[in-house]
Short mmCIF file of C-alpha atoms and ligand atoms in Angstrom, two decimals:
data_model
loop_
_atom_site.label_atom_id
_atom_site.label_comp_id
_atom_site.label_asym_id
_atom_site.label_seq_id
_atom_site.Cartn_x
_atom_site.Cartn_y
_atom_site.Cartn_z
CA UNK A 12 13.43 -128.23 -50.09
CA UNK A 13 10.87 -126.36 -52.09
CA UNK A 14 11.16 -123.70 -54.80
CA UNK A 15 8.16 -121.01 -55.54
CA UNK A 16 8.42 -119.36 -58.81
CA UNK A 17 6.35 -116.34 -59.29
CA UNK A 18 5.63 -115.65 -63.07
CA UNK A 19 4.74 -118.23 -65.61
CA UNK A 20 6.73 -115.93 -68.60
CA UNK A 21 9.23 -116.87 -70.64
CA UNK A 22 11.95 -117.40 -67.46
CA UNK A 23 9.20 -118.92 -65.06
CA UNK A 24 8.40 -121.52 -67.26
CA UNK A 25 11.80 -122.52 -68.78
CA UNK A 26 12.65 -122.65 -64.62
CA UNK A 27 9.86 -125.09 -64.27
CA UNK A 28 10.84 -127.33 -67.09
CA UNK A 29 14.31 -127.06 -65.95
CA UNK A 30 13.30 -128.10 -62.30
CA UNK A 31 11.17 -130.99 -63.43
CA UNK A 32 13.52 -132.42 -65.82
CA UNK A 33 16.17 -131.86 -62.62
CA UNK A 34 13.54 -133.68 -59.99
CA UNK A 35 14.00 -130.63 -58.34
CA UNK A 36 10.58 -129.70 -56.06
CA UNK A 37 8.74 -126.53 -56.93
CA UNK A 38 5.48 -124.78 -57.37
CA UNK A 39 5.04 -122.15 -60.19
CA UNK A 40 2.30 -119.16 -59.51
CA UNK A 41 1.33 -116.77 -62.57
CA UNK A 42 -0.93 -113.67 -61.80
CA UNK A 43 -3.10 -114.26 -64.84
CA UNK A 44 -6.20 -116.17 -64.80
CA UNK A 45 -5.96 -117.76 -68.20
CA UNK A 46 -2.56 -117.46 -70.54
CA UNK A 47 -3.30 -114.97 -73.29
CA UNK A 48 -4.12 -115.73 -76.83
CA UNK A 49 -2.57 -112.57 -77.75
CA UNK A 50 0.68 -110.87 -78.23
CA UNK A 51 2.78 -111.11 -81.36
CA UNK A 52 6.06 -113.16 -82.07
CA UNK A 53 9.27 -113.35 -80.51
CA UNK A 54 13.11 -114.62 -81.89
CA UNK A 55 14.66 -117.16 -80.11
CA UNK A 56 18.46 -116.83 -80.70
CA UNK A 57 20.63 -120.31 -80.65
CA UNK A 58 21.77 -120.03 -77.12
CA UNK A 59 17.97 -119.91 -75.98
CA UNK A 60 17.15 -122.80 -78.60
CA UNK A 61 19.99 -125.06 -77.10
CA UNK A 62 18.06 -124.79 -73.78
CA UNK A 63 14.55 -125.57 -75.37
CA UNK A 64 15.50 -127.59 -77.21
CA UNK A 65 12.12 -129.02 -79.27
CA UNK A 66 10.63 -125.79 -79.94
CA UNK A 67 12.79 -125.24 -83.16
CA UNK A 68 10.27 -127.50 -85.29
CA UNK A 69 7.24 -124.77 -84.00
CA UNK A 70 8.85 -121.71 -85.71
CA UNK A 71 9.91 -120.40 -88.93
CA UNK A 72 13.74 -120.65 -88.96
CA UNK A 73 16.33 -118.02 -89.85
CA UNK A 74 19.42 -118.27 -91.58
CA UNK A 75 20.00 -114.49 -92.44
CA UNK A 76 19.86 -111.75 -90.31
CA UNK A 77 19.74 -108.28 -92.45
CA UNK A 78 20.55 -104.94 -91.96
CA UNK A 79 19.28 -102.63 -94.32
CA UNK A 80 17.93 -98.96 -95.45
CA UNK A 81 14.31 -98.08 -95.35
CA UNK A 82 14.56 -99.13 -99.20
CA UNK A 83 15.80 -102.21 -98.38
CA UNK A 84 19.18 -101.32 -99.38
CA UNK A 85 21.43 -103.64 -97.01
CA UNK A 86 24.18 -102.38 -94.87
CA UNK A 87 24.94 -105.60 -93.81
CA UNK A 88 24.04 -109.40 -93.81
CA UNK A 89 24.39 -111.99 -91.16
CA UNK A 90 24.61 -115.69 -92.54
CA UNK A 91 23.86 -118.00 -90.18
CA UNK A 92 25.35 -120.77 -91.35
CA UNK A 93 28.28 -121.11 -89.11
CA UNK A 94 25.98 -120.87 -86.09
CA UNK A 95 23.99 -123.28 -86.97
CA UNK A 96 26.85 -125.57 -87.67
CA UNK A 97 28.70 -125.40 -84.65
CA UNK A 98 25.45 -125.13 -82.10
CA UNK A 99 22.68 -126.96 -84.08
CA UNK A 100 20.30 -124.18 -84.06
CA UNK A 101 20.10 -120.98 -86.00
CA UNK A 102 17.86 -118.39 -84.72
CA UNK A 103 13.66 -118.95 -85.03
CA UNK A 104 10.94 -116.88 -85.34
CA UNK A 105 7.91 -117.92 -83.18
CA UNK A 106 4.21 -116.35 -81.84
CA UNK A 107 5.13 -115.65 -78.03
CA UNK A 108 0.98 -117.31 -77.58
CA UNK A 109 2.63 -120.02 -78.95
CA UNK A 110 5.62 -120.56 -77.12
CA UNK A 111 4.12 -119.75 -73.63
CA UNK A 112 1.36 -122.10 -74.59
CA UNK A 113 4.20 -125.04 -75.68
CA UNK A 114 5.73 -125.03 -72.14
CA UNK A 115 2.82 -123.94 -69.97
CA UNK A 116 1.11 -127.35 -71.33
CA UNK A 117 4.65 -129.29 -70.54
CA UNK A 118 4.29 -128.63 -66.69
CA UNK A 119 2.07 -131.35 -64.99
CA UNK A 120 -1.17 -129.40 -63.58
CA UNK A 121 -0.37 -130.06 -59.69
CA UNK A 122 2.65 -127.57 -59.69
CA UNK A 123 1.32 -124.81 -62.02
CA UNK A 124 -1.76 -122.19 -60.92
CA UNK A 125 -3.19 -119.57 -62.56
CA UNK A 126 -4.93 -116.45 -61.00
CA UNK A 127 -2.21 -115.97 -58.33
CA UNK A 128 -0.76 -112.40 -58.40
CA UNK A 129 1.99 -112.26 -55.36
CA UNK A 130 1.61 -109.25 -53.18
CA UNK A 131 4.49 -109.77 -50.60
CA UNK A 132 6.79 -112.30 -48.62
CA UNK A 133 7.82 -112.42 -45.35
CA UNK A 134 10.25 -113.52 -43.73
CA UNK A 135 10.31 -116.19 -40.70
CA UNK A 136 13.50 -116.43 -38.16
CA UNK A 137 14.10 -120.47 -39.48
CA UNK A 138 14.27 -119.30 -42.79
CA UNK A 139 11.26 -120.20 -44.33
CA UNK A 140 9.38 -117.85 -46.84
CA UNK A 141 5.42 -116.94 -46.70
CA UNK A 142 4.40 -115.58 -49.97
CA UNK A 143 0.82 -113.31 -49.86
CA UNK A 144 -0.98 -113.46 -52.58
CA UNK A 145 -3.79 -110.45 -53.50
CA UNK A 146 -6.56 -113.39 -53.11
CA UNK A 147 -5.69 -113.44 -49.00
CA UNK A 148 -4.45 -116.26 -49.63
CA UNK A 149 -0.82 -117.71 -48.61
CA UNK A 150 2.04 -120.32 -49.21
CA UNK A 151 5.30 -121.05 -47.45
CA UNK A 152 8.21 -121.91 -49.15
CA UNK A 153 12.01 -122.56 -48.93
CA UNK A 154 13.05 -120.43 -51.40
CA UNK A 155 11.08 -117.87 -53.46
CA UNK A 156 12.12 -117.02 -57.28
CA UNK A 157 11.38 -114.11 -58.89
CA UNK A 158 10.75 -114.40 -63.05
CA UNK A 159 7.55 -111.60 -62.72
CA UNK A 160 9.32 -109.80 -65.12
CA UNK A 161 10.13 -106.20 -65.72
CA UNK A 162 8.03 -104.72 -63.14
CA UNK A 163 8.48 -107.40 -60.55
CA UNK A 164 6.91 -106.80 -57.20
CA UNK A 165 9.12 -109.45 -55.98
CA UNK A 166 12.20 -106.96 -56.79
CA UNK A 167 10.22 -104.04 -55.52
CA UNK A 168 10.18 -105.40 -52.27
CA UNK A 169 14.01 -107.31 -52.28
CA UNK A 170 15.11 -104.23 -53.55
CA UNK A 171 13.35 -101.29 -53.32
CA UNK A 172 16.19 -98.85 -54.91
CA UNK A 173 16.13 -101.08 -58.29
CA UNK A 174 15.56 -98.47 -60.97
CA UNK A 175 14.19 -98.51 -64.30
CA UNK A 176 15.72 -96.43 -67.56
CA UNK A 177 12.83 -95.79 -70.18
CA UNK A 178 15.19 -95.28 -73.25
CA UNK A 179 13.03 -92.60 -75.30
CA UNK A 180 12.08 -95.35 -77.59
CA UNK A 181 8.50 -96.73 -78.61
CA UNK A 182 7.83 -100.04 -79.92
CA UNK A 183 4.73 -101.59 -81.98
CA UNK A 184 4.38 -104.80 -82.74
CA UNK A 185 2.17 -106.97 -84.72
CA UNK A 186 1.09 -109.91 -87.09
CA UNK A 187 0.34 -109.41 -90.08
CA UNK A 188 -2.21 -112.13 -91.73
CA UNK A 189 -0.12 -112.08 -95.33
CA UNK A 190 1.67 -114.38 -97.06
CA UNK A 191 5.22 -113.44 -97.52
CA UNK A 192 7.19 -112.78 -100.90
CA UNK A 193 9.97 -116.30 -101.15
CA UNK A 194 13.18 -114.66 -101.06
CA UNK A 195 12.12 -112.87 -97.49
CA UNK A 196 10.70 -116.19 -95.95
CA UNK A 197 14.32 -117.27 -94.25
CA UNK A 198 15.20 -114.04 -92.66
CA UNK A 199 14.97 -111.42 -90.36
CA UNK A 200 14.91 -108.30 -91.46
CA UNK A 201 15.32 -104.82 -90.07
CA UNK A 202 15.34 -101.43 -91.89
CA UNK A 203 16.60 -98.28 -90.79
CA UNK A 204 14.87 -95.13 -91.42
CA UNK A 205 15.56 -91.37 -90.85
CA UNK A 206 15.33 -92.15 -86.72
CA UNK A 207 12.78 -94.61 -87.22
CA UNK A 208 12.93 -98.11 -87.93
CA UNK A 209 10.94 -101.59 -88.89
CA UNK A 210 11.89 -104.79 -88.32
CA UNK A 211 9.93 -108.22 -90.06
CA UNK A 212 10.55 -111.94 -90.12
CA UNK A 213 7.94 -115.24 -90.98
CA UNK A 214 6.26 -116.48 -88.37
CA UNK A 215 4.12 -119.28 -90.35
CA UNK A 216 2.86 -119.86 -93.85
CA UNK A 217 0.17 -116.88 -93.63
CA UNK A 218 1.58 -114.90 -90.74
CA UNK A 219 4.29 -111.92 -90.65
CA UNK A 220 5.55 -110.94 -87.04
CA UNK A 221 6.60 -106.92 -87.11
CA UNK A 222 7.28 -104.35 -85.00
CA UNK A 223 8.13 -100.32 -85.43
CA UNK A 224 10.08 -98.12 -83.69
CA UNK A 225 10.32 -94.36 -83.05
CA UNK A 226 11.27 -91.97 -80.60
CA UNK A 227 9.42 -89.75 -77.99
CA UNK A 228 6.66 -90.95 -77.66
CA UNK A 229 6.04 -92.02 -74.16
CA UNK A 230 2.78 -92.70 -72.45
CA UNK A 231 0.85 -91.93 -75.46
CA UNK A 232 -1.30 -94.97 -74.90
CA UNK A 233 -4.10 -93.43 -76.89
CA UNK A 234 -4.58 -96.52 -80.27
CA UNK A 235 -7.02 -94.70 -81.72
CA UNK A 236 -5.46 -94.04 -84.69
CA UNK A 237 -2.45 -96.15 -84.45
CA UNK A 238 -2.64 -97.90 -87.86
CA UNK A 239 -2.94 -94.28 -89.45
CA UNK A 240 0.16 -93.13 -87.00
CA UNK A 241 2.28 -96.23 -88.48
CA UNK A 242 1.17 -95.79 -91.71
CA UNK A 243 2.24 -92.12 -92.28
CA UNK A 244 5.43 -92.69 -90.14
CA UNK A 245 6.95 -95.62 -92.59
CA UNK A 246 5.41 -94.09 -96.04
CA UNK A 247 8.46 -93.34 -97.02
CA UNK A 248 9.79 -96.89 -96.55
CA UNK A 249 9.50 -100.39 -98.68
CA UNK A 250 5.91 -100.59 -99.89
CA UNK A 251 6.37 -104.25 -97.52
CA UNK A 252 6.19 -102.33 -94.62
CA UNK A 253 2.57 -100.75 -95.37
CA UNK A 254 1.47 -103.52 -96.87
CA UNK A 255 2.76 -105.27 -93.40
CA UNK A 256 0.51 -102.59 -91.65
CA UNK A 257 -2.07 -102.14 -93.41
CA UNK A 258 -2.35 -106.29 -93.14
CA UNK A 259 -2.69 -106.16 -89.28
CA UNK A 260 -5.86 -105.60 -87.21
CA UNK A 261 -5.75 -102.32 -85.35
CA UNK A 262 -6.76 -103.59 -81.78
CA UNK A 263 -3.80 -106.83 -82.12
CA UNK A 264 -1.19 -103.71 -82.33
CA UNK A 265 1.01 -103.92 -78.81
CA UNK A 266 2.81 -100.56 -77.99
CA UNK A 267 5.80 -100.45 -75.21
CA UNK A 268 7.74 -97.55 -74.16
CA UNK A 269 11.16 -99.68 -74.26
CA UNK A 270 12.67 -99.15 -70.98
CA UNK A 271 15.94 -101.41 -69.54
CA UNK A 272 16.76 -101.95 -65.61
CA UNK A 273 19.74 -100.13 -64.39
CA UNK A 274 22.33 -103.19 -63.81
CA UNK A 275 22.32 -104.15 -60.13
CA UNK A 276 24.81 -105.47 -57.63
CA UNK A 277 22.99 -108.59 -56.65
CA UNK A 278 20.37 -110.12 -57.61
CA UNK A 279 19.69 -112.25 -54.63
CA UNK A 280 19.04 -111.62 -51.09
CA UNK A 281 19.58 -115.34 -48.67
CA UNK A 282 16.81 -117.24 -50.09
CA UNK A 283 14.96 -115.31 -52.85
CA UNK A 284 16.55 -114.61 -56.38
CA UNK A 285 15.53 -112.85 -59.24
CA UNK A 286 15.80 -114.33 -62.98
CA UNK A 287 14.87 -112.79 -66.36
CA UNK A 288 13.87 -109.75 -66.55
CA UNK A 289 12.99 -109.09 -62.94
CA UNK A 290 16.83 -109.77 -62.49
CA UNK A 291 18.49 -107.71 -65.61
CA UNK A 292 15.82 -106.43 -68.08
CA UNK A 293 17.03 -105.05 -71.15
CA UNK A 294 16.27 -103.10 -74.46
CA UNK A 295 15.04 -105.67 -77.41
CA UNK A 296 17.60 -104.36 -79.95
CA UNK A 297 19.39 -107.47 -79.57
CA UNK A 298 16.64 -109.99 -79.52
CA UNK A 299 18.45 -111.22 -76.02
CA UNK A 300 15.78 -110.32 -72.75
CA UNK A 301 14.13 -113.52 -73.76
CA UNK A 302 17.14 -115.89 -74.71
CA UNK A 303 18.57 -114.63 -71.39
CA UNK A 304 15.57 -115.52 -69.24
CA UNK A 305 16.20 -118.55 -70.82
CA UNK A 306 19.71 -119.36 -70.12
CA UNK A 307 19.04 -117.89 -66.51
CA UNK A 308 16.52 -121.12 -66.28
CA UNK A 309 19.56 -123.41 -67.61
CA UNK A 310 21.98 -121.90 -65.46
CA UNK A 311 20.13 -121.63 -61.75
CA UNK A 312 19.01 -125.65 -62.50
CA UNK A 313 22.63 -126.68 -62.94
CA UNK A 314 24.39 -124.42 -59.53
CA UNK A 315 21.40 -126.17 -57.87
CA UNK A 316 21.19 -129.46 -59.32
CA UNK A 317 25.28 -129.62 -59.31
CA UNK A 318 26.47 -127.67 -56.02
CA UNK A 319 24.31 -128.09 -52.83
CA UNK A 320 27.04 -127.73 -50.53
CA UNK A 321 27.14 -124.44 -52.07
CA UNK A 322 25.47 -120.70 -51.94
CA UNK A 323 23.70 -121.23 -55.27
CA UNK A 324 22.45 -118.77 -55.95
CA UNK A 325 25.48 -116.80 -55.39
CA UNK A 326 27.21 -119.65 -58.12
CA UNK A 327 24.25 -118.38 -60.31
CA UNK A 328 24.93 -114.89 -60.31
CA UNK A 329 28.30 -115.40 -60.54
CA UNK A 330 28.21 -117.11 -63.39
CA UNK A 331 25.43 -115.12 -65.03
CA UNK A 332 25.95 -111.48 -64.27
CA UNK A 333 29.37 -110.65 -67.10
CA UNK A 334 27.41 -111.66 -70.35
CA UNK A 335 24.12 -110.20 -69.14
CA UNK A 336 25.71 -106.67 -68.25
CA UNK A 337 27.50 -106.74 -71.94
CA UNK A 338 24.54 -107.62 -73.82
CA UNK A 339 22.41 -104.98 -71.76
CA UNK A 340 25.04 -102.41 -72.43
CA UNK A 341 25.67 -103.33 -76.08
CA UNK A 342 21.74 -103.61 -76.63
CA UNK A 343 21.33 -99.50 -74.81
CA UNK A 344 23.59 -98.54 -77.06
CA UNK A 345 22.78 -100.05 -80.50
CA UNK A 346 19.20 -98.88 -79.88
CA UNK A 347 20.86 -95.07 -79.31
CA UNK A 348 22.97 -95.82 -82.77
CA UNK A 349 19.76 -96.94 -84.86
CA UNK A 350 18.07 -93.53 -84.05
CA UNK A 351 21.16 -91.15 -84.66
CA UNK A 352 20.06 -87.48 -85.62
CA UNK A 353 22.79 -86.86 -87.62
CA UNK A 354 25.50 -88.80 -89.26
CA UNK A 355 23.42 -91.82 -90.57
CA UNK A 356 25.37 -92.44 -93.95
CA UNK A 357 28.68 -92.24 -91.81
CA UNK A 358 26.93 -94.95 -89.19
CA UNK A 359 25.83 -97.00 -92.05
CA UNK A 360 29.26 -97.52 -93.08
CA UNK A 361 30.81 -97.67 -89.88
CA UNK A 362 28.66 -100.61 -89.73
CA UNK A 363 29.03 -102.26 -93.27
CA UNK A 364 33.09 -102.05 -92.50
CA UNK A 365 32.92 -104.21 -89.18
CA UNK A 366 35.10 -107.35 -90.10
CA UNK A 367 32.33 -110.57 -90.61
CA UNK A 368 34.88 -112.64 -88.30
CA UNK A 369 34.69 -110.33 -85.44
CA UNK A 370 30.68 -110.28 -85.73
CA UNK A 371 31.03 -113.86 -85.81
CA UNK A 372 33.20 -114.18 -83.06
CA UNK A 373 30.68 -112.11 -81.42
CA UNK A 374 27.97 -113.99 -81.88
CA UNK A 375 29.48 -117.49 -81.03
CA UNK A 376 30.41 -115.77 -77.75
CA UNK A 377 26.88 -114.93 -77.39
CA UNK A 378 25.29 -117.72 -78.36
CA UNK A 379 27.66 -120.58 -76.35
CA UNK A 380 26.07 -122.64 -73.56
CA UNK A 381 28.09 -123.86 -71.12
CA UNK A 382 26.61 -127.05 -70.87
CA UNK A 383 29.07 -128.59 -68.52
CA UNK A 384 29.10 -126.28 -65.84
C1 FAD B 416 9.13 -104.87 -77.85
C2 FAD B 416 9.88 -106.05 -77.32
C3 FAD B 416 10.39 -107.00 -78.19
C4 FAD B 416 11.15 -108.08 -77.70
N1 FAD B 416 11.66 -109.00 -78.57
C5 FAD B 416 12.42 -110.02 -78.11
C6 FAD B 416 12.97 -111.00 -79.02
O1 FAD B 416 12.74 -110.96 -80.23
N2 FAD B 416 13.75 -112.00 -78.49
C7 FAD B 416 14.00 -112.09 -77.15
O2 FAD B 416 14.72 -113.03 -76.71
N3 FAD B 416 13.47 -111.19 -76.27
C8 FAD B 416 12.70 -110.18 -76.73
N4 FAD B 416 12.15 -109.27 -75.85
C9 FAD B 416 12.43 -109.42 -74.40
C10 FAD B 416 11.57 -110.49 -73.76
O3 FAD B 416 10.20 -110.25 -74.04
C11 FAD B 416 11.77 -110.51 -72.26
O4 FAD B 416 13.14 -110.39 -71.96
C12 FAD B 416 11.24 -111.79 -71.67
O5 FAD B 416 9.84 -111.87 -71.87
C13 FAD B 416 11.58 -111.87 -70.19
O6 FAD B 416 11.02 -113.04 -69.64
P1 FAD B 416 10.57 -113.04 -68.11
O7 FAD B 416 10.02 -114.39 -67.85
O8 FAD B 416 11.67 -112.53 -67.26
O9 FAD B 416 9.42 -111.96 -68.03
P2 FAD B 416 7.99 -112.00 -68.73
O10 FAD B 416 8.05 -112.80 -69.97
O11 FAD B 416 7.54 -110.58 -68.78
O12 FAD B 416 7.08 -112.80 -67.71
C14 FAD B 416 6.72 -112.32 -66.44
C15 FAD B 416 5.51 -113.11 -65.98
O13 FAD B 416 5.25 -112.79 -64.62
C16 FAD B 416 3.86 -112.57 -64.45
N5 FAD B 416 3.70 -111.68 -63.28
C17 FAD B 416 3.98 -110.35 -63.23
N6 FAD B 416 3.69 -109.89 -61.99
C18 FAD B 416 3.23 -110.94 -61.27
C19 FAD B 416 2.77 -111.08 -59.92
N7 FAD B 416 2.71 -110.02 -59.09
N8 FAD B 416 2.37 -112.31 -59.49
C20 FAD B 416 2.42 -113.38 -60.34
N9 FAD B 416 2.82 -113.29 -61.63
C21 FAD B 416 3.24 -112.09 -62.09
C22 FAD B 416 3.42 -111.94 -65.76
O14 FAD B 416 2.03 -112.05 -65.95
C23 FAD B 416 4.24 -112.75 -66.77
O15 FAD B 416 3.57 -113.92 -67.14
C24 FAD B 416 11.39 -108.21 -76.31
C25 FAD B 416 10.84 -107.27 -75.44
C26 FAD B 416 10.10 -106.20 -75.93
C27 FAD B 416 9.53 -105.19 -74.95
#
């Protein structure tokens, strides 16, 4: 039996590695023609560093996530020395180029092609799978997966009513080529502003990974004068965060209108399944989409590897779908929170007063992996 994954992202290629370590046959087809150099960096959260495992060493770790004002004033802190002591890992900060690059170069070069944007399946009456690529060109298969990410064409066609929520959020992200002040090097940082907010962390020795975000401003894909934008926006916040800024070449700036998937019923259809974000996108504001791409890889390896008497991709979404609806509810609505109108001191302290043991309790929840399903 033979597994086509379309999308070499972050789910497609933790599948891949999952499948190979598993012996489990597959073929893994990304629509670009070379992986980019670009893009800016990423936190991996313990649950998704228990899954890949070795790429702790390639980051900058974090042991303090911190809430703050725009002056820097916290609200509240996150230690993350319990999580690291019961799962090993505390969260890291890594280049996305990086990480893609890491496991892209860990698949052997047989099973992984480049240049092949899927247009279509069909569907044959013995159950086998013919996926159309936009070259003309085609491959069967035994069961198709689809990690093409937010936009997937693969869910477009499974399920054509799938619908996406654009949150009236913006996000800009960058890297900053500056060295960063000691006592910020082992955290993550993110300030809130008057509906506006910036968020920082180390990626290496002379690199900052940042990103900005404000409301309403959808489809305004003109960068012109983005750096300008930015730096009139956050004037009003830490000098760090125009000095962050100012530090970053104006044509390396990403911009995304942050938009989630509505949650859906099922996420597989006989033999095609989605993962990742093709499956259960959500909002950023809980550094999760990736992690759960991620544990989506871990997961659909095991139901396969563990049950082939059984549906399993049925076992997957069973097992999958609870967390990933809470964290893509919790993560709509802390983004909504972070850009209150009104009422910020009150939120502030709402948040300062949450009892550290239930955040931790949260978080270990969040951050278990059931490795012996
Ligand atoms: C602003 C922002 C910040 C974020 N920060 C974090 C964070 O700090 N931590 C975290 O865990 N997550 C974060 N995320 C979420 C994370 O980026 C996603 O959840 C994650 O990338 C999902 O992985 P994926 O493999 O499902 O999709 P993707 O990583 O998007 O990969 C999809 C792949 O499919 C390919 N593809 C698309 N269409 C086709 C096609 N037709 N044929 C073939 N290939 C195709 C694409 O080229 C791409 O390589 C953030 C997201 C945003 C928008």
């Amino acid at each position: 039996m033979t597994y086509s994954i379309i999308g070499a992202g972050i789910g497609g290629l933790s599948t891949a590695l999952a499948f190979e370590s598993a012996g489990i046959d597959y073929q893994l087809f990304e629509r670009a023609p070379v992986l980019k150099k670009v893009g800016a960096g990423i936190w991996l959260a313990p649950n998704a560093l228990q899954v890949l495992q070795d790429v702790q060493s390639e980051g900058n770790a974090i042991n303090r996530i911190s809430l703050c004002q725009a002056d820097l004033t916290p609200i509240s802190d996150n230690f993350q020395d319990s999580i690291l002591k019961r799962f090993g890992y505390s969260t890291v900060a890594i280049h996305r180029a990086k990480l893609q690059q890491l496991l892209y170069d860990k698949i052997p070069d047989e099973k992984k092609f480049l240049g092949k944007s899927f247009e279509s399946f069909g569907l044959h009456s013995d159950g086998k799978i013919d996926i159309h690529f936009t070259d003309n060109t085609m491959h069967q298969t035994d069961y198709l997966i689809g990690a093409d990410g937010i936009h997937s064409n693969v869910r477009k066609q499974l399920f054509p009513n799938s619908q996406l929520r654009y949150s009236g959020q913006t996000c800009w992200r960058g890297v900053a080529n500056i060295k960063l002040q000691q006592e910020f090097q082992l955290r993550g940082m993110e300030l809130w502003g008057n509906q506006i907010r910036f968020g920082l962390s180390k990626l290496s020795d002379n690199a900052v990974y940042w990103f900005a975000v404000a409301l309403d401003n959808a489809n305004q894909n003109d960068q012109s004068d983005v750096k300008e934008k930015l730096l009139n926006m956050f004037e009003s916040f830490h000098p760090l965060v125009n000095q962050l800024i100012s530090a970053t070449h104006k044509d390396e700036i990403l911009r995304n209108d942050i938009l989630d998937l509505m949650p859906m019923n099922k996420w597989y259809d006989n033999a095609i399944c989605l993962i990742g974000d093709a499956a259960h996108a959500t909002t950023p504001n809980m550094g999760q989409g990736g992690a759960q791409a991620i544990e989506d890889a871990f997961y659909l390896c095991k139901c396969i590897q563990q049950h082939p008497d059984k549906n399993a991709f049925e076992l997957f979404q069973q097992k999958r779908k609870s967390k990933v609806n809470t964290i893509v509810k919790q993560s709509w609505n802390t983004g909504k929170m972070a850009h209150w109108k009104h009422g910020q001191s009150f939120r502030n302290l709402l948040i300062k007063s949450i009892p550290k043991r239930l955040l931790e309790k949260k978080m270990m929840e969040m951050y278990r992996i059931d490795a012996d399903f």
